[in-house]
Coordinates of C-alpha atoms in Angstrom, one line a residue:
M1 CA 4.7 -19.1 4.2
T2 CA 3.2 -17.2 6.4
L3 CA 2.5 -13.3 6.3
T4 CA 1.6 -11.2 9.6
S5 CA -1.6 -9.7 9.9
N6 CA 0.0 -5.7 8.1
Q7 CA 1.4 -7.9 5.7
Q8 CA -2.9 -9.5 5.0
L9 CA -3.7 -6.1 4.7
S10 CA -1.6 -5.2 2.8
V11 CA -1.5 -7.9 0.3
L12 CA -5.6 -7.5 0.8
A13 CA -5.6 -3.7 -0.4
S14 CA -3.7 -4.4 -2.7
A15 CA -5.8 -6.2 -5.3
T16 CA -8.9 -4.8 -4.0
G17 CA -6.4 -1.8 -5.7
L18 CA -5.9 -3.5 -8.7
V19 CA -9.3 -4.5 -9.0
L20 CA -10.8 -1.3 -9.0
I21 CA -8.2 0.3 -11.2
A22 CA -9.0 -2.5 -13.3
F23 CA -12.6 -1.8 -13.6
Y24 CA -11.9 2.1 -14.1
L25 CA -9.8 2.1 -16.7
I26 CA -12.2 -0.9 -18.3
T27 CA -15.2 1.1 -18.0
L28 CA -13.8 4.1 -19.4
Y29 CA -12.1 2.3 -22.2
L30 CA -15.9 1.3 -22.8
G31 CA -17.8 4.5 -22.9
I32 CA -19.4 3.9 -19.7
D33 CA -20.5 5.6 -17.4
T34 CA -18.7 5.4 -13.7
V35 CA -19.7 6.4 -10.1
A36 CA -17.9 9.3 -9.2
W37 CA -16.8 8.0 -6.4
L38 CA -14.6 5.7 -7.7
P39 CA -11.1 7.2 -8.7
D40 CA -11.5 8.5 -5.1
M41 CA -11.3 5.3 -3.9
V42 CA -8.8 4.8 -5.4
A43 CA -6.9 7.2 -4.9
G44 CA -7.5 6.1 -0.5
I45 CA -6.0 2.4 -1.6
A46 CA -3.1 3.4 -3.4
G47 CA -2.2 6.7 -0.6
F48 CA -2.6 4.0 2.4
E49 CA -0.5 1.6 0.5
L50 CA 2.2 4.1 -0.5
A51 CA 1.7 4.9 3.7
M52 CA 2.3 0.8 4.5
F53 CA 5.4 0.7 2.3
G54 CA 7.1 3.4 3.5
Q55 CA 6.3 2.4 7.1
G56 CA 8.2 -1.0 6.4
Q57 CA 10.6 1.0 5.2
W58 CA 11.3 3.8 7.8
T59 CA 10.9 0.5 10.3
A60 CA 13.5 -2.2 7.8
F61 CA 16.1 0.9 8.1
R62 CA 15.4 1.2 11.8
R63 CA 15.9 -1.9 12.6
R64 CA 18.7 -2.1 10.7
R65 CA 20.9 0.8 12.0
T66 CA 20.3 -0.3 15.7
N67 CA 22.0 -3.7 15.2
R68 CA 24.1 -2.7 13.5
R69 CA 25.5 0.1 16.4
G70 CA 24.3 -1.8 18.6
G71 CA 21.7 0.8 20.4
E72 CA 18.5 2.1 20.3
R73 CA 20.5 6.4 19.9
G74 CA 23.4 4.3 18.7

């Protein structure tokens, strides 16, 4: 399976986000104080992933719409 550079970046960000979320939840469960920026970092990565997902869906929608009607504007 060959991934494009955007897909590779998305996989890397997803894995990083999941590791950070797991780390944060474990520290909350154990009652350990965490750094103040950790929730912000998790939210930033989640926002990036949502934006990348939305962009991919929009691109797929535009591609389907263009191919069906035969032109850029239909």
